[in-house]
mmCIF file of C-alpha atoms in Angstrom:
data_model
loop_
_atom_site.group_PDB
_atom_site.id
_atom_site.type_symbol
_atom_site.label_atom_id
_atom_site.label_comp_id
_atom_site.label_asym_id
_atom_site.label_seq_id
_atom_site.Cartn_x
_atom_site.Cartn_y
_atom_site.Cartn_z
ATOM 1 C CA MET X 1 166.074 252.058 37.777
ATOM 2 C CA PRO X 2 169.111 249.789 37.539
ATOM 3 C CA THR X 3 170.044 247.626 40.490
ATOM 4 C CA ILE X 4 173.672 247.983 41.588
ATOM 5 C CA VAL X 5 176.377 245.996 43.347
ATOM 6 C CA SER X 6 179.364 248.055 44.452
ATOM 7 C CA LEU X 7 182.840 246.568 44.823
ATOM 8 C CA ASN X 8 184.481 249.902 45.593
ATOM 9 C CA PRO X 9 184.363 251.306 49.157
ATOM 10 C CA CYS X 10 184.347 254.913 47.945
ATOM 11 C CA ALA X 11 181.456 254.191 45.605
ATOM 12 C CA ASP X 12 179.696 252.417 48.490
ATOM 13 C CA ALA X 13 179.598 255.642 50.487
ATOM 14 C CA ILE X 14 178.331 257.742 47.588
ATOM 15 C CA LEU X 15 175.737 255.232 46.420
ATOM 16 C CA HIS X 16 174.367 254.995 49.948
ATOM 17 C CA GLU X 17 173.572 258.705 49.638
ATOM 18 C CA VAL X 18 172.356 258.898 46.030
ATOM 19 C CA ALA X 19 170.728 255.554 45.197
ATOM 20 C CA ALA X 20 167.020 255.006 45.748
ATOM 21 C CA PRO X 21 165.892 252.587 48.486
ATOM 22 C CA GLY X 22 166.427 249.004 47.358
ATOM 23 C CA GLN X 23 168.598 249.990 44.411
ATOM 24 C CA LEU X 24 171.985 249.288 46.016
ATOM 25 C CA LEU X 25 172.006 245.528 46.522
ATOM 26 C CA ALA X 26 175.433 245.025 48.115
ATOM 27 C CA VAL X 27 178.578 246.894 49.100
ATOM 28 C CA SER X 28 182.234 245.914 49.200
ATOM 29 C CA HIS X 29 183.418 243.908 52.191
ATOM 30 C CA TYR X 30 185.713 246.833 53.084
ATOM 31 C CA SER X 31 182.690 248.849 54.167
ATOM 32 C CA HIS X 32 181.913 246.262 56.867
ATOM 33 C CA ASP X 33 185.420 246.675 58.313
ATOM 34 C CA PRO X 34 185.521 249.497 60.917
ATOM 35 C CA GLY X 35 189.182 250.091 60.045
ATOM 36 C CA ALA X 36 188.610 250.409 56.312
ATOM 37 C CA THR X 37 185.122 251.790 55.770
ATOM 38 C CA SER X 38 184.384 255.302 54.546
ATOM 39 C CA MET X 39 180.744 254.866 55.536
ATOM 40 C CA ARG X 40 179.391 255.108 59.034
ATOM 41 C CA ILE X 41 179.483 251.483 60.071
ATOM 42 C CA GLY X 42 175.783 251.365 60.962
ATOM 43 C CA ASP X 43 174.915 252.532 57.454
ATOM 44 C CA ALA X 44 177.221 249.941 55.909
ATOM 45 C CA PHE X 45 175.583 247.096 57.813
ATOM 46 C CA ALA X 46 172.291 247.941 56.114
ATOM 47 C CA TYR X 47 173.686 246.268 52.989
ATOM 48 C CA PRO X 48 175.074 242.764 52.432
ATOM 49 C CA PRO X 49 178.833 242.686 51.779
ATOM 50 C CA THR X 50 180.524 241.042 48.825
ATOM 51 C CA GLY X 51 184.106 239.893 48.402
ATOM 52 C CA GLY X 52 183.889 240.493 44.669
ATOM 53 C CA THR X 53 183.783 236.958 43.272
ATOM 54 C CA VAL X 54 181.736 236.435 40.150
ATOM 55 C CA GLU X 55 179.533 233.887 41.940
ATOM 56 C CA GLU X 56 178.747 236.292 44.786
ATOM 57 C CA ILE X 57 177.978 239.155 42.442
ATOM 58 C CA LEU X 58 175.718 237.174 40.115
ATOM 59 C CA ALA X 59 173.783 235.833 43.107
ATOM 60 C CA PHE X 60 172.498 239.390 43.628
ATOM 61 C CA ASP X 61 171.422 239.563 39.951
ATOM 62 C CA PRO X 62 172.447 243.213 39.491
ATOM 63 C CA ASP X 63 172.073 245.293 36.357
ATOM 64 C CA VAL X 64 175.310 247.163 37.064
ATOM 65 C CA VAL X 65 178.526 246.528 38.980
ATOM 66 C CA VAL X 66 180.591 249.500 40.130
ATOM 67 C CA ALA X 67 184.233 248.556 40.520
ATOM 68 C CA ASP X 68 187.630 250.176 40.698
ATOM 69 C CA THR X 69 190.019 250.328 37.777
ATOM 70 C CA PHE X 70 191.899 247.256 39.053
ATOM 71 C CA LEU X 71 189.011 244.850 38.469
ATOM 72 C CA ALA X 72 190.514 241.532 37.358
ATOM 73 C CA PRO X 73 190.120 240.976 33.593
ATOM 74 C CA ALA X 74 188.679 237.492 34.149
ATOM 75 C CA THR X 75 186.026 238.900 36.516
ATOM 76 C CA ARG X 76 185.202 241.669 34.067
ATOM 77 C CA SER X 77 184.836 239.202 31.179
ATOM 78 C CA ALA X 78 182.632 236.845 33.184
ATOM 79 C CA LEU X 79 180.308 239.629 34.317
ATOM 80 C CA GLN X 80 180.037 241.078 30.837
ATOM 81 C CA ALA X 81 179.277 237.628 29.448
ATOM 82 C CA ALA X 82 176.430 237.436 31.969
ATOM 83 C CA GLY X 83 175.042 240.729 30.666
ATOM 84 C CA VAL X 84 176.092 242.869 33.632
ATOM 85 C CA GLU X 85 177.167 246.435 32.882
ATOM 86 C CA ILE X 86 180.434 247.465 34.528
ATOM 87 C CA VAL X 87 181.248 251.020 35.582
ATOM 88 C CA THR X 88 184.697 251.786 36.973
ATOM 89 C CA VAL X 89 185.713 254.596 39.304
ATOM 90 C CA GLY X 90 189.198 255.768 40.220
ATOM 91 C CA MET X 91 190.809 257.537 43.145
ATOM 92 C CA VAL X 92 189.829 261.166 43.660
ATOM 93 C CA THR X 93 192.557 263.733 44.258
ATOM 94 C CA SER X 94 190.546 266.942 44.517
ATOM 95 C CA LEU X 95 187.159 268.422 45.340
ATOM 96 C CA GLU X 96 186.426 268.610 41.627
ATOM 97 C CA ASP X 97 187.213 264.915 41.147
ATOM 98 C CA SER X 98 184.887 264.017 43.978
ATOM 99 C CA LEU X 99 182.021 266.080 42.605
ATOM 100 C CA ALA X 100 182.506 264.474 39.194
ATOM 101 C CA GLN X 101 182.366 261.028 40.794
ATOM 102 C CA ILE X 102 179.121 261.922 42.551
ATOM 103 C CA GLU X 103 177.660 263.132 39.256
ATOM 104 C CA LEU X 104 178.675 259.885 37.552
ATOM 105 C CA LEU X 105 177.156 257.632 40.214
ATOM 106 C CA SER X 106 173.958 259.650 40.642
ATOM 107 C CA SER X 107 173.511 259.596 36.860
ATOM 108 C CA LEU X 108 174.055 255.843 36.896
ATOM 109 C CA SER X 109 171.439 255.535 39.644
ATOM 110 C CA GLN X 110 169.097 257.784 37.668
ATOM 111 C CA GLU X 111 168.859 259.982 40.755
ATOM 112 C CA PRO X 112 170.476 263.265 39.636
ATOM 113 C CA GLU X 113 168.621 265.304 42.256
ATOM 114 C CA ARG X 114 170.071 263.190 45.073
ATOM 115 C CA GLY X 115 173.506 263.642 43.562
ATOM 116 C CA GLU X 116 173.070 267.385 43.273
ATOM 117 C CA SER X 117 171.937 267.600 46.898
ATOM 118 C CA LEU X 118 175.026 265.725 48.083
ATOM 119 C CA ALA X 119 177.288 267.862 45.896
ATOM 120 C CA GLN X 120 175.755 271.047 47.290
ATOM 121 C CA ASP X 121 176.283 269.844 50.866
ATOM 122 C CA ILE X 122 179.949 269.133 50.133
ATOM 123 C CA GLN X 123 180.518 272.452 48.395
ATOM 124 C CA ALA X 124 178.831 274.308 51.252
ATOM 125 C CA ALA X 125 181.084 272.549 53.775
ATOM 126 C CA TRP X 126 184.128 273.415 51.665
ATOM 127 C CA VAL X 127 183.231 277.106 51.673
ATOM 128 C CA THR X 128 182.213 277.141 55.339
ATOM 129 C CA HIS X 129 185.541 275.692 56.419
ATOM 130 C CA THR X 130 187.714 278.061 54.417
ATOM 131 C CA SER X 131 190.402 279.325 56.792
ATOM 132 C CA GLU X 132 191.806 282.805 56.347
ATOM 133 C CA GLY X 133 194.004 283.007 59.461
ATOM 134 C CA PRO X 134 197.692 282.197 59.809
ATOM 135 C CA VAL X 135 198.583 278.752 58.495
ATOM 136 C CA ILE X 136 199.897 276.047 60.807
ATOM 137 C CA SER X 137 202.837 273.934 59.686
ATOM 138 C CA THR X 138 201.375 270.431 59.920
ATOM 139 C CA LEU X 139 202.619 266.925 59.335
ATOM 140 C CA LEU X 140 199.815 264.567 58.353
ATOM 141 C CA TRP X 141 201.514 261.263 59.104
ATOM 142 C CA GLN X 142 199.641 258.250 57.823
ATOM 143 C CA GLU X 143 199.737 254.487 58.282
ATOM 144 C CA GLY X 144 203.052 253.085 57.150
ATOM 145 C CA GLY X 145 204.801 256.335 57.991
ATOM 146 C CA ILE X 146 203.826 257.958 54.698
ATOM 147 C CA VAL X 147 202.904 261.575 54.088
ATOM 148 C CA ALA X 148 200.365 263.401 51.957
ATOM 149 C CA GLY X 149 201.779 265.247 48.972
ATOM 150 C CA GLU X 150 200.578 267.923 46.602
ATOM 151 C CA GLY X 151 197.934 266.661 44.216
ATOM 152 C CA SER X 152 196.195 264.535 46.835
ATOM 153 C CA LEU X 153 192.792 265.096 48.413
ATOM 154 C CA ALA X 154 194.401 265.021 51.864
ATOM 155 C CA PHE X 155 196.689 267.887 50.862
ATOM 156 C CA ALA X 156 193.715 269.868 49.532
ATOM 157 C CA LEU X 157 191.775 269.322 52.765
ATOM 158 C CA LEU X 158 194.716 270.571 54.832
ATOM 159 C CA GLU X 159 195.229 273.613 52.635
ATOM 160 C CA GLN X 160 191.529 274.516 52.681
ATOM 161 C CA SER X 161 191.467 274.290 56.478
ATOM 162 C CA GLY X 162 194.468 276.530 57.130
ATOM 163 C CA PHE X 163 197.199 273.934 57.538
ATOM 164 C CA ASP X 164 200.463 274.128 55.623
ATOM 165 C CA SER X 165 201.837 270.695 54.702
ATOM 166 C CA HIS X 166 205.160 270.343 56.498
ATOM 167 C CA SER X 167 206.173 267.425 54.286
ATOM 168 C CA ALA X 168 205.215 269.027 50.968
ATOM 169 C CA ALA X 169 207.134 272.160 51.927
ATOM 170 C CA ARG X 170 210.201 269.932 52.145
ATOM 171 C CA GLY X 171 209.640 268.421 48.739
ATOM 172 C CA LEU X 172 208.183 265.117 49.900
ATOM 173 C CA GLY X 173 205.637 263.735 47.452
ATOM 174 C CA GLN X 174 202.481 261.734 47.994
ATOM 175 C CA GLY X 175 203.184 258.431 49.737
ATOM 176 C CA THR X 176 206.789 259.226 50.701
ATOM 177 C CA TYR X 177 207.990 257.391 53.792
ATOM 178 C CA LEU X 178 209.049 259.706 56.614
ATOM 179 C CA PRO X 179 211.008 258.076 59.474
ATOM 180 C CA LEU X 180 210.562 259.058 63.104
ATOM 181 C CA GLU X 181 214.162 260.277 63.349
ATOM 182 C CA GLN X 182 213.572 262.825 60.610
ATOM 183 C CA VAL X 183 210.419 264.104 62.294
ATOM 184 C CA LEU X 184 212.295 264.562 65.563
ATOM 185 C CA ALA X 185 215.141 266.385 63.813
ATOM 186 C CA ASP X 186 212.840 268.724 61.904
ATOM 187 C CA PRO X 187 209.451 268.855 63.628
ATOM 188 C CA PRO X 188 206.388 270.819 62.446
ATOM 189 C CA GLU X 189 204.128 272.952 64.617
ATOM 190 C CA LEU X 190 201.505 270.217 64.602
ATOM 191 C CA ILE X 191 201.668 266.458 64.111
ATOM 192 C CA LEU X 192 198.471 264.750 62.977
ATOM 193 C CA ALA X 193 198.796 260.992 63.366
ATOM 194 C CA SER X 194 196.440 259.099 61.086
ATOM 195 C CA GLY X 195 196.946 255.405 61.719
ATOM 196 C CA ASP X 196 197.588 252.778 64.376
ATOM 197 C CA GLU X 197 201.256 252.152 63.694
ATOM 198 C CA ARG X 198 203.371 252.458 66.844
ATOM 199 C CA MET X 199 205.764 254.940 65.259
ATOM 200 C CA LEU X 200 202.924 257.423 64.787
ATOM 201 C CA SER X 201 202.125 257.388 68.498
ATOM 202 C CA HIS X 202 205.635 257.106 69.924
ATOM 203 C CA PRO X 203 205.726 258.802 73.377
ATOM 204 C CA VAL X 204 208.628 261.010 72.330
ATOM 205 C CA LEU X 205 206.376 262.894 69.911
ATOM 206 C CA GLU X 206 204.390 264.438 72.745
ATOM 207 C CA GLN X 207 207.583 265.583 74.423
ATOM 208 C CA LEU X 208 208.730 267.831 71.584
ATOM 209 C CA ASP X 209 208.926 271.466 72.695
ATOM 210 C CA GLY X 210 206.488 273.733 70.889
ATOM 211 C CA VAL X 211 204.899 270.878 68.935
ATOM 212 C CA ARG X 212 201.246 269.961 69.269
ATOM 213 C CA TYR X 213 200.145 266.378 68.718
ATOM 214 C CA ASP X 214 196.694 265.177 67.668
ATOM 215 C CA THR X 215 195.063 262.304 65.826
ATOM 216 C CA PHE X 216 193.031 262.158 62.654
ATOM 217 C CA ASP X 217 190.774 259.260 61.693
ATOM 218 C CA SER X 218 192.325 257.614 58.636
ATOM 219 C CA ALA X 219 188.844 256.613 57.414
ATOM 220 C CA LEU X 220 188.291 260.279 56.565
ATOM 221 C CA LEU X 221 191.161 260.154 54.067
ATOM 222 C CA TYR X 222 190.356 257.043 52.041
ATOM 223 C CA CYS X 223 187.714 258.640 49.831
ATOM 224 C CA GLY X 224 186.038 261.886 48.899
ATOM 225 C CA GLY X 225 182.280 262.218 48.663
ATOM 226 C CA PRO X 226 180.390 262.192 51.979
ATOM 227 C CA THR X 227 183.602 261.995 54.018
ATOM 228 C CA ILE X 228 184.707 265.476 52.912
ATOM 229 C CA PRO X 229 182.388 267.445 55.252
ATOM 230 C CA ARG X 230 183.309 265.148 58.148
ATOM 231 C CA ALA X 231 187.019 265.586 57.433
ATOM 232 C CA LEU X 232 186.648 269.357 57.267
ATOM 233 C CA GLU X 233 184.722 269.434 60.547
ATOM 234 C CA ARG X 234 187.440 267.424 62.266
ATOM 235 C CA LEU X 235 190.170 269.673 60.884
ATOM 236 C CA ALA X 236 188.256 272.720 62.112
ATOM 237 C CA GLU X 237 188.135 271.187 65.606
ATOM 238 C CA ILE X 238 191.877 270.553 65.514
ATOM 239 C CA ARG X 239 192.609 274.066 64.300
ATOM 240 C CA GLU X 240 190.466 275.572 67.050
ATOM 241 C CA ALA X 241 192.287 273.497 69.675
ATOM 242 C CA ALA X 242 195.643 274.630 68.266
ATOM 243 C CA ARG X 243 194.910 278.321 68.777
#
């Protein structure tokens, strides 16, 4: 089985689930950051971190490096010259994308059964958390004051869980900045703050008549894979509290 170093935090989380013991040699340094990881932090600390320099990577002597599509050309060339295979993964925007990514990484790990098990768990969670009741107009407000738009995994998670995207209904695309003043002038039924920025937790938000306010861990939005069931569970809790 090939040994693997991962430079991508989303791949870190999947490989933790699908790789055989000892196969994943190191994870990206993002996974050791509680504010950036998509893994449970205790799981992440089971692996050494790497900042992604050629020297660090080659010190682990991996067969394969999993990186994102923005891997620096010089790093790519140096690793290839050293005989290291490079596999790149991109951002997932749907359940289907996430399942395809799991299939890719479990195939790379030569552990298809582990990949299939993880995929089945995610699909089961997706079906279990299908909401058929009235939708709730919801603003998912993320770090930097941006919103989730159609074609994003965050939008799909909201839709699956019975939340109607307040921002998408107003024509705001993925990553559009939404100022506080506009939220106050045209509030949704529910505000989900996903980030530590002061604007997202301004005291005035909890004073809006008829508007519920809650928080959503931004780490559940960075990636797909194993975070999908956890995101769906949290959304189900929020929906239950909003009844």
